[in-house]
Tab-separated table of N, CA and C in Angstrom:
chain	number	residue	atom	x	y	z
A	110	MET	N	90.542	123.216	81.944
A	110	MET	CA	89.503	123.150	80.950
A	110	MET	C	90.081	122.793	79.580
A	111	LYS	N	91.260	123.358	79.264
A	111	LYS	CA	91.913	123.059	78.001
A	111	LYS	C	92.228	121.568	77.890
A	112	SER	N	92.642	120.948	79.007
A	112	SER	CA	92.966	119.518	79.006
A	112	SER	C	91.728	118.671	78.761
A	113	ILE	N	90.610	119.054	79.337
A	113	ILE	CA	89.363	118.308	79.124
A	113	ILE	C	88.954	118.406	77.661
A	114	PHE	N	89.087	119.591	77.059
A	114	PHE	CA	88.764	119.762	75.645
A	114	PHE	C	89.657	118.869	74.788
A	115	THR	N	90.959	118.846	75.080
A	115	THR	CA	91.891	117.999	74.345
A	115	THR	C	91.514	116.534	74.477
A	116	LEU	N	91.135	116.118	75.672
A	116	LEU	CA	90.714	114.741	75.899
A	116	LEU	C	89.468	114.412	75.084
A	117	LEU	N	88.491	115.306	75.058
A	117	LEU	CA	87.260	115.069	74.302
A	117	LEU	C	87.521	115.003	72.800
A	118	VAL	N	88.367	115.889	72.282
A	118	VAL	CA	88.709	115.859	70.855
A	118	VAL	C	89.427	114.560	70.525
A	119	SER	N	90.364	114.154	71.367
A	119	SER	CA	91.087	112.896	71.144
A	119	SER	C	90.143	111.709	71.142
A	120	THR	N	89.191	111.716	72.065
A	120	THR	CA	88.205	110.633	72.116
A	120	THR	C	87.385	110.594	70.842
A	121	GLY	N	86.953	111.753	70.372
A	121	GLY	CA	86.170	111.815	69.134
A	121	GLY	C	86.938	111.284	67.944
A	122	LEU	N	88.198	111.672	67.821
A	122	LEU	CA	89.016	111.170	66.719
A	122	LEU	C	89.238	109.669	66.829
A	123	LEU	N	89.417	109.215	68.044
A	123	LEU	CA	89.607	107.788	68.294
A	123	LEU	C	88.379	106.997	67.860
A	124	LEU	N	87.213	107.483	68.219
A	124	LEU	CA	85.972	106.780	67.894
A	124	LEU	C	85.610	106.900	66.420
A	125	ALA	N	86.051	107.966	65.759
A	125	ALA	CA	85.703	108.181	64.358
A	125	ALA	C	86.562	107.350	63.411
A	126	SER	N	87.631	106.777	63.913
A	126	SER	CA	88.508	105.989	63.074
A	126	SER	C	87.769	104.802	62.474
A	127	ASN	N	88.011	104.506	61.186
A	127	ASN	CA	87.321	103.406	60.509
A	127	ASN	C	88.166	102.150	60.390
A	128	GLN	N	89.335	102.138	60.991
A	128	GLN	CA	90.193	100.969	60.912
A	128	GLN	C	89.616	99.834	61.751
A	129	ALA	N	89.693	98.612	61.256
A	129	ALA	CA	89.173	97.455	61.983
A	129	ALA	C	90.180	96.979	63.018
A	130	PHE	N	89.682	96.448	64.134
A	130	PHE	CA	90.552	95.885	65.164
A	130	PHE	C	91.236	94.657	64.600
A	131	SER	N	92.491	94.534	64.885
A	131	SER	CA	93.258	93.403	64.394
A	131	SER	C	94.320	93.035	65.406
A	132	ALA	N	94.563	91.753	65.527
A	132	ALA	CA	95.635	91.302	66.413
A	132	ALA	C	96.985	91.792	65.899
A	133	ASP	N	97.047	92.139	64.596
A	133	ASP	CA	98.285	92.624	64.000
A	133	ASP	C	98.433	94.138	64.092
A	134	ALA	N	97.537	94.805	64.784
A	134	ALA	CA	97.593	96.265	64.901
A	134	ALA	C	98.889	96.680	65.599
A	135	HIS	N	99.502	97.732	65.080
A	135	HIS	CA	100.740	98.235	65.678
A	135	HIS	C	100.509	99.499	66.501
A	136	HIS	N	99.476	100.272	66.178
A	136	HIS	CA	99.200	101.535	66.859
A	136	HIS	C	98.036	101.346	67.821
A	137	LEU	N	98.245	101.706	69.083
A	137	LEU	CA	97.212	101.529	70.097
A	137	LEU	C	97.003	102.842	70.863
A	138	PRO	N	96.269	103.799	70.288
A	138	PRO	CA	95.943	105.025	71.027
A	138	PRO	C	94.780	104.758	71.973
A	139	GLY	N	94.769	105.442	73.101
A	139	GLY	CA	93.698	105.220	74.064
A	139	GLY	C	93.420	106.438	74.920
A	140	VAL	N	92.274	106.377	75.558
A	140	VAL	CA	91.835	107.405	76.502
A	140	VAL	C	91.675	106.720	77.852
A	141	PHE	N	92.206	107.343	78.899
A	141	PHE	CA	92.175	106.759	80.238
A	141	PHE	C	91.282	107.584	81.154
A	142	LEU	N	90.499	106.893	81.967
A	142	LEU	CA	89.669	107.539	82.984
A	142	LEU	C	89.746	106.702	84.250
A	143	GLY	N	90.095	107.339	85.371
A	143	GLY	CA	90.224	106.581	86.611
A	143	GLY	C	90.477	107.483	87.799
A	144	TYR	N	91.204	106.949	88.770
A	144	TYR	CA	91.488	107.664	90.017
A	144	TYR	C	92.941	107.455	90.407
A	145	THR	N	93.488	108.448	91.099
A	145	THR	CA	94.818	108.336	91.683
A	145	THR	C	94.677	108.495	93.187
A	146	HIS	N	95.298	107.568	93.921
A	146	HIS	CA	95.276	107.622	95.382
A	146	HIS	C	96.699	107.876	95.866
A	147	ALA	N	96.893	109.005	96.549
A	147	ALA	CA	98.204	109.350	97.110
A	147	ALA	C	97.998	110.221	98.329
A	148	GLU	N	98.832	110.016	99.321
A	148	GLU	CA	98.801	110.829	100.541
A	148	GLU	C	97.383	110.961	101.112
A	149	HIS	N	96.688	109.862	101.235
A	149	HIS	CA	95.351	109.792	101.830
A	149	HIS	C	94.292	110.563	101.039
A	150	GLU	N	94.552	110.864	99.774
A	150	GLU	CA	93.582	111.520	98.905
A	150	GLU	C	93.344	110.642	97.686
A	151	THR	N	92.108	110.587	97.217
A	151	THR	CA	91.768	109.891	95.987
A	151	THR	C	91.077	110.883	95.074
A	152	GLU	N	91.663	111.105	93.893
A	152	GLU	CA	91.177	112.141	92.985
A	152	GLU	C	90.987	111.584	91.575
A	153	LEU	N	90.056	112.188	90.839
A	153	LEU	CA	89.782	111.829	89.449
A	153	LEU	C	91.016	112.071	88.586
A	154	THR	N	91.325	111.100	87.731
A	154	THR	CA	92.460	111.192	86.813
A	154	THR	C	91.971	110.865	85.410
A	155	TYR	N	92.430	111.642	84.422
A	155	TYR	CA	92.077	111.376	83.036
A	155	TYR	C	93.317	111.621	82.181
A	156	GLY	N	93.333	111.001	81.014
A	156	GLY	CA	94.509	111.190	80.178
A	156	GLY	C	94.420	110.467	78.863
A	157	ILE	N	95.511	110.532	78.134
A	157	ILE	CA	95.633	109.828	76.865
A	157	ILE	C	96.899	108.986	76.911
A	158	GLU	N	96.888	107.937	76.101
A	158	GLU	CA	98.060	107.068	76.034
A	158	GLU	C	98.230	106.582	74.606
A	159	TYR	N	99.432	106.176	74.296
A	159	TYR	CA	99.719	105.634	72.975
A	159	TYR	C	100.776	104.551	73.127
A	160	GLU	N	100.568	103.460	72.400
A	160	GLU	CA	101.565	102.389	72.370
A	160	GLU	C	101.820	101.993	70.929
A	161	TYR	N	103.076	101.761	70.612
A	161	TYR	CA	103.453	101.174	69.333
A	161	TYR	C	103.944	99.764	69.625
A	162	LYS	N	103.258	98.747	69.053
A	162	LYS	CA	103.635	97.347	69.261
A	162	LYS	C	104.586	96.903	68.160
A	163	PHE	N	105.771	96.434	68.568
A	163	PHE	CA	106.742	95.920	67.609
A	163	PHE	C	106.331	94.549	67.090
A	164	ASN	N	105.786	93.738	67.987
A	164	ASN	CA	105.332	92.396	67.644
A	164	ASN	C	104.235	92.014	68.637
A	165	SER	N	103.839	90.776	68.690
A	165	SER	CA	102.738	90.384	69.577
A	165	SER	C	103.104	90.466	71.060
A	166	ASP	N	104.383	90.536	71.374
A	166	ASP	CA	104.815	90.559	72.778
A	166	ASP	C	105.247	91.929	73.299
A	167	TRP	N	105.894	92.750	72.490
A	167	TRP	CA	106.559	93.961	72.985
A	167	TRP	C	106.068	95.241	72.333
A	168	GLY	N	106.040	96.306	73.137
A	168	GLY	CA	105.674	97.627	72.636
A	168	GLY	C	106.287	98.716	73.494
A	169	VAL	N	106.290	99.933	72.963
A	169	VAL	CA	106.723	101.115	73.703
A	169	VAL	C	105.636	102.171	73.566
A	170	GLY	N	105.560	103.058	74.553
A	170	GLY	CA	104.511	104.053	74.480
A	170	GLY	C	104.746	105.247	75.369
A	171	ALA	N	103.739	106.116	75.365
A	171	ALA	CA	103.776	107.338	76.166
A	171	ALA	C	102.428	107.518	76.848
A	172	VAL	N	102.463	108.135	78.026
A	172	VAL	CA	101.258	108.384	78.816
A	172	VAL	C	101.266	109.850	79.244
A	173	TYR	N	100.081	110.476	79.159
A	173	TYR	CA	99.885	111.837	79.657
A	173	TYR	C	98.620	111.819	80.510
A	174	GLU	N	98.747	112.157	81.785
A	174	GLU	CA	97.601	112.126	82.706
A	174	GLU	C	97.504	113.430	83.487
A	175	LYS	N	96.273	113.801	83.803
A	175	LYS	CA	95.990	114.986	84.621
A	175	LYS	C	95.144	114.561	85.809
A	176	THR	N	95.479	115.101	86.957
A	176	THR	CA	94.681	114.946	88.166
A	176	THR	C	94.500	116.360	88.710
A	177	ASP	N	93.421	117.007	88.310
A	177	ASP	CA	93.217	118.434	88.573
A	177	ASP	C	93.140	118.785	90.054
A	178	SER	N	92.549	117.918	90.871
A	178	SER	CA	92.344	118.247	92.287
A	178	SER	C	93.426	117.699	93.207
A	179	ALA	N	94.421	117.041	92.653
A	179	ALA	CA	95.470	116.436	93.476
A	179	ALA	C	96.349	117.492	94.127
A	180	HIS	N	97.074	117.054	95.123
A	180	HIS	CA	98.045	117.885	95.850
A	180	HIS	C	97.384	119.157	96.361
A	181	HIS	N	96.293	118.966	97.083
A	181	HIS	CA	95.543	120.063	97.709
A	181	HIS	C	95.047	121.071	96.674
A	182	ASP	N	94.487	120.554	95.570
A	182	ASP	CA	93.916	121.337	94.472
A	182	ASP	C	94.948	122.107	93.643
A	183	ASP	N	96.238	121.808	93.800
A	183	ASP	CA	97.255	122.433	92.945
A	183	ASP	C	97.286	121.791	91.563
A	184	GLY	N	96.829	120.544	91.469
A	184	GLY	CA	96.836	119.820	90.198
A	184	GLY	C	98.170	119.145	89.931
A	185	VAL	N	98.087	117.978	89.323
A	185	VAL	CA	99.276	117.202	88.999
A	185	VAL	C	99.164	116.725	87.552
A	186	THR	N	100.260	116.852	86.817
A	186	THR	CA	100.359	116.333	85.454
A	186	THR	C	101.464	115.295	85.436
A	187	VAL	N	101.176	114.140	84.828
A	187	VAL	CA	102.156	113.062	84.711
A	187	VAL	C	102.426	112.826	83.232
A	188	LYS	N	103.718	112.797	82.877
A	188	LYS	CA	104.155	112.466	81.521
A	188	LYS	C	105.218	111.391	81.656
A	189	LEU	N	105.055	110.293	80.900
A	189	LEU	CA	106.068	109.245	80.989
A	189	LEU	C	106.127	108.393	79.743
A	190	ALA	N	107.241	107.730	79.570
A	190	ALA	CA	107.448	106.749	78.509
A	190	ALA	C	107.467	105.377	79.162
A	191	GLN	N	106.895	104.382	78.465
A	191	GLN	CA	106.818	103.034	79.034
A	191	GLN	C	107.218	101.984	78.014
A	192	VAL	N	107.674	100.859	78.525
A	192	VAL	CA	107.909	99.647	77.753
A	192	VAL	C	106.861	98.647	78.210
A	193	TYR	N	106.223	97.956	77.259
A	193	TYR	CA	105.151	97.018	77.584
A	193	TYR	C	105.486	95.610	77.126
A	194	TYR	N	105.071	94.647	77.940
A	194	TYR	CA	105.125	93.234	77.571
A	194	TYR	C	103.701	92.695	77.594
A	195	HIS	N	103.287	92.069	76.492
A	195	HIS	CA	101.943	91.495	76.373
A	195	HIS	C	102.034	89.978	76.527
A	196	THR	N	101.328	89.435	77.513
A	196	THR	CA	101.329	87.988	77.713
A	196	THR	C	100.291	87.343	76.792
A	197	PRO	N	100.388	86.045	76.552
A	197	PRO	CA	99.370	85.358	75.743
A	197	PRO	C	97.973	85.377	76.403
A	198	GLN	N	97.900	85.669	77.685
A	198	GLN	CA	96.618	85.713	78.407
A	198	GLN	C	95.988	87.102	78.389
A	199	HIS	N	96.399	87.983	77.454
A	199	HIS	CA	95.846	89.342	77.289
A	199	HIS	C	96.168	90.269	78.456
A	200	ILE	N	97.248	90.000	79.160
A	200	ILE	CA	97.697	90.888	80.235
A	200	ILE	C	98.844	91.727	79.685
A	201	ARG	N	98.775	93.036	79.930
A	201	ARG	CA	99.834	93.953	79.494
A	201	ARG	C	100.559	94.468	80.730
A	202	LEU	N	101.876	94.211	80.795
A	202	LEU	CA	102.710	94.667	81.898
A	202	LEU	C	103.583	95.810	81.407
A	203	GLY	N	103.701	96.866	82.213
A	203	GLY	CA	104.481	98.022	81.793
A	203	GLY	C	105.448	98.503	82.849
A	204	VAL	N	106.551	99.079	82.390
A	204	VAL	CA	107.540	99.731	83.241
A	204	VAL	C	107.887	101.040	82.553
A	205	GLY	N	107.883	102.137	83.332
A	205	GLY	CA	108.143	103.419	82.698
A	205	GLY	C	108.856	104.415	83.581
A	206	PHE	N	109.294	105.499	82.933
A	206	PHE	CA	109.994	106.592	83.602
A	206	PHE	C	109.490	107.910	83.023
A	207	GLY	N	109.325	108.900	83.891
A	207	GLY	CA	108.870	110.201	83.430
A	207	GLY	C	108.939	111.231	84.524
A	208	GLU	N	107.956	112.160	84.492
A	208	GLU	CA	107.945	113.231	85.476
A	208	GLU	C	106.542	113.517	85.957
A	209	GLU	N	106.486	113.995	87.185
A	209	GLU	CA	105.251	114.465	87.786
A	209	GLU	C	105.429	115.960	88.020
A	210	LYS	N	104.527	116.755	87.448
A	210	LYS	CA	104.596	118.205	87.631
A	210	LYS	C	103.445	118.644	88.523
A	211	ILE	N	103.784	119.298	89.623
A	211	ILE	CA	102.790	119.792	90.568
A	211	ILE	C	102.616	121.285	90.314
A	212	GLY	N	101.368	121.704	90.185
A	212	GLY	CA	101.073	123.110	89.899
A	212	GLY	C	100.955	123.923	91.169
A	213	GLY	N	100.183	124.997	91.099
A	213	GLY	CA	99.950	125.838	92.273
A	213	GLY	C	100.899	127.013	92.356
A	214	ASP	N	100.972	127.608	93.541
A	214	ASP	CA	101.817	128.789	93.763
A	214	ASP	C	103.305	128.476	93.697
A	215	HIS	N	103.675	127.248	94.030
A	215	HIS	CA	105.079	126.839	94.020
A	215	HIS	C	105.236	125.587	93.168
A	216	PRO	N	105.066	125.715	91.837
A	216	PRO	CA	105.136	124.522	90.982
A	216	PRO	C	106.537	123.911	90.983
A	217	HIS	N	106.568	122.599	90.862
A	217	HIS	CA	107.840	121.898	90.745
A	217	HIS	C	107.620	120.557	90.059
A	218	THR	N	108.706	119.984	89.605
A	218	THR	CA	108.679	118.721	88.869
A	218	THR	C	109.549	117.708	89.594
A	219	GLU	N	109.060	116.459	89.626
A	219	GLU	CA	109.810	115.378	90.261
A	219	GLU	C	109.869	114.185	89.321
A	220	ASP	N	110.942	113.393	89.413
A	220	ASP	CA	111.051	112.165	88.633
A	220	ASP	C	110.029	111.152	89.116
A	221	LEU	N	109.566	110.334	88.195
A	221	LEU	CA	108.531	109.349	88.495
A	221	LEU	C	108.886	108.038	87.803
A	222	TYR	N	108.734	106.936	88.510
A	222	TYR	CA	108.892	105.600	87.948
A	222	TYR	C	107.548	104.906	88.090
A	223	ARG	N	107.122	104.152	87.068
A	223	ARG	CA	105.814	103.499	87.111
A	223	ARG	C	105.928	102.030	86.718
A	224	VAL	N	105.199	101.196	87.440
A	224	VAL	CA	104.940	99.817	87.026
A	224	VAL	C	103.431	99.703	86.869
A	225	SER	N	103.002	98.976	85.837
A	225	SER	CA	101.566	98.896	85.573
A	225	SER	C	101.182	97.517	85.051
A	226	ALA	N	99.908	97.232	85.182
A	226	ALA	CA	99.342	95.994	84.643
A	226	ALA	C	97.917	96.287	84.199
A	227	SER	N	97.532	95.696	83.088
A	227	SER	CA	96.156	95.840	82.605
A	227	SER	C	95.731	94.542	81.935
A	228	TYR	N	94.419	94.375	81.843
A	228	TYR	CA	93.859	93.215	81.160
A	228	TYR	C	93.136	93.714	79.921
A	229	GLU	N	93.402	93.100	78.777
A	229	GLU	CA	92.848	93.557	77.507
A	229	GLU	C	91.585	92.768	77.153
A	230	TYR	N	90.432	93.448	77.206
A	230	TYR	CA	89.170	92.878	76.726
A	230	TYR	C	88.950	93.405	75.314
A	231	HIS	N	88.835	92.529	74.330
A	231	HIS	CA	88.620	92.955	72.952
A	231	HIS	C	87.129	92.881	72.648
A	232	LEU	N	86.560	94.023	72.280
A	232	LEU	CA	85.142	94.122	71.942
A	232	LEU	C	85.006	94.762	70.570
A	233	GLY	N	84.826	93.933	69.549
A	233	GLY	CA	84.718	94.471	68.199
A	233	GLY	C	85.988	95.191	67.804
A	234	ASP	N	85.863	96.464	67.428
A	234	ASP	CA	86.998	97.259	66.985
A	234	ASP	C	87.761	97.928	68.126
A	235	PHE	N	87.362	97.672	69.365
A	235	PHE	CA	87.947	98.366	70.510
A	235	PHE	C	88.528	97.384	71.515
A	236	ALA	N	89.318	97.941	72.420
A	236	ALA	CA	89.796	97.183	73.571
A	236	ALA	C	89.486	98.019	74.811
A	237	ILE	N	89.017	97.360	75.843
A	237	ILE	CA	88.779	97.999	77.133
A	237	ILE	C	89.772	97.378	78.099
A	238	GLU	N	90.546	98.232	78.764
A	238	GLU	CA	91.642	97.732	79.589
A	238	GLU	C	91.574	98.262	81.021
A	239	PRO	N	90.996	97.483	81.946
A	239	PRO	CA	91.120	97.848	83.360
A	239	PRO	C	92.606	97.865	83.713
A	240	THR	N	93.025	98.929	84.390
A	240	THR	CA	94.453	99.163	84.611
A	240	THR	C	94.727	99.522	86.065
A	241	ILE	N	95.854	99.045	86.569
A	241	ILE	CA	96.365	99.488	87.859
A	241	ILE	C	97.842	99.816	87.671
A	242	ALA	N	98.269	100.912	88.284
A	242	ALA	CA	99.665	101.322	88.187
A	242	ALA	C	100.122	101.840	89.548
A	243	ILE	N	101.398	101.693	89.794
A	243	ILE	CA	102.009	102.253	90.998
A	243	ILE	C	103.114	103.200	90.552
A	244	ASP	N	102.996	104.454	90.980
A	244	ASP	CA	104.004	105.460	90.682
A	244	ASP	C	104.902	105.635	91.899
A	245	PHE	N	106.198	105.655	91.666
A	245	PHE	CA	107.175	105.873	92.718
A	245	PHE	C	107.779	107.255	92.496
A	246	ILE	N	107.525	108.171	93.428
A	246	ILE	CA	108.003	109.541	93.357
A	246	ILE	C	108.766	109.812	94.648
A	247	ASP	N	110.071	109.987	94.554
A	247	ASP	CA	110.924	110.107	95.743
A	247	ASP	C	110.619	108.929	96.669
A	248	SER	N	110.233	109.177	97.900
A	248	SER	CA	109.918	108.092	98.832
A	248	SER	C	108.412	107.848	98.919
A	249	GLU	N	107.640	108.490	98.080
A	249	GLU	CA	106.178	108.361	98.080
A	249	GLU	C	105.714	107.394	96.996
A	250	LYS	N	104.492	106.888	97.175
A	250	LYS	CA	103.844	106.046	96.168
A	250	LYS	C	102.475	106.624	95.857
A	251	ALA	N	102.087	106.535	94.599
A	251	ALA	CA	100.737	106.895	94.172
A	251	ALA	C	100.181	105.701	93.419
A	252	TYR	N	98.919	105.382	93.678
A	252	TYR	CA	98.259	104.246	93.048
A	252	TYR	C	97.235	104.783	92.052
A	253	VAL	N	97.356	104.345	90.807
A	253	VAL	CA	96.457	104.784	89.745
A	253	VAL	C	95.643	103.578	89.303
A	254	PHE	N	94.326	103.732	89.297
A	254	PHE	CA	93.482	102.640	88.828
A	254	PHE	C	92.346	103.214	88.017
A	255	GLY	N	91.968	102.490	86.955
A	255	GLY	CA	90.908	102.965	86.089
A	255	GLY	C	90.778	102.090	84.859
A	256	VAL	N	90.246	102.690	83.787
A	256	VAL	CA	89.976	101.962	82.547
A	256	VAL	C	90.494	102.768	81.374
A	257	ALA	N	91.185	102.084	80.455
A	257	ALA	CA	91.613	102.703	79.196
A	257	ALA	C	90.719	102.179	78.080
A	258	PHE	N	90.279	103.070	77.211
A	258	PHE	CA	89.483	102.719	76.034
A	258	PHE	C	90.410	102.889	74.832
A	259	VAL	N	90.725	101.784	74.163
A	259	VAL	CA	91.751	101.757	73.135
A	259	VAL	C	91.138	101.415	71.786
A	260	ARG	N	91.651	102.060	70.738
A	260	ARG	CA	91.179	101.809	69.358
A	260	ARG	C	92.385	101.444	68.500
A	261	PRO	N	92.760	100.158	68.494
A	261	PRO	CA	93.942	99.734	67.730
A	261	PRO	C	93.749	99.893	66.217
A	262	PHE	N	94.850	100.186	65.537
A	262	PHE	CA	94.833	100.159	64.056
A	262	PHE	C	96.210	99.817	63.543
């Protein structure tokens, strides 16, 4: 419940920002909503993300995602850092490293590697980014797909 509240507050602050969208924007905070498919289960995933763009091509960022019902309702939290490459065709490619924390009676943390791709639709002051990512955790894979709502400034 605390995570949902944090997500809602972040969304409100994101939407309340008065900065205009610009191709020269360096800060790209966003809210993510989608699904994670792993081990024959597909569960709701939500989170926040942030990217700092050095120039029109390159950026670095962080991702925080929650999947409350994953891993047999134990819940999973993903935290990672990513490097992004932006193509001239509005495609954002990412590679990252972080951790997956599984909750429940026997919580544990595992290393996670992610590759991702998204398409940037610019609508006024916002960007909507359909996203797909593949997480590599030990010998397992998790597929994350959804939409990020971004408010560049």
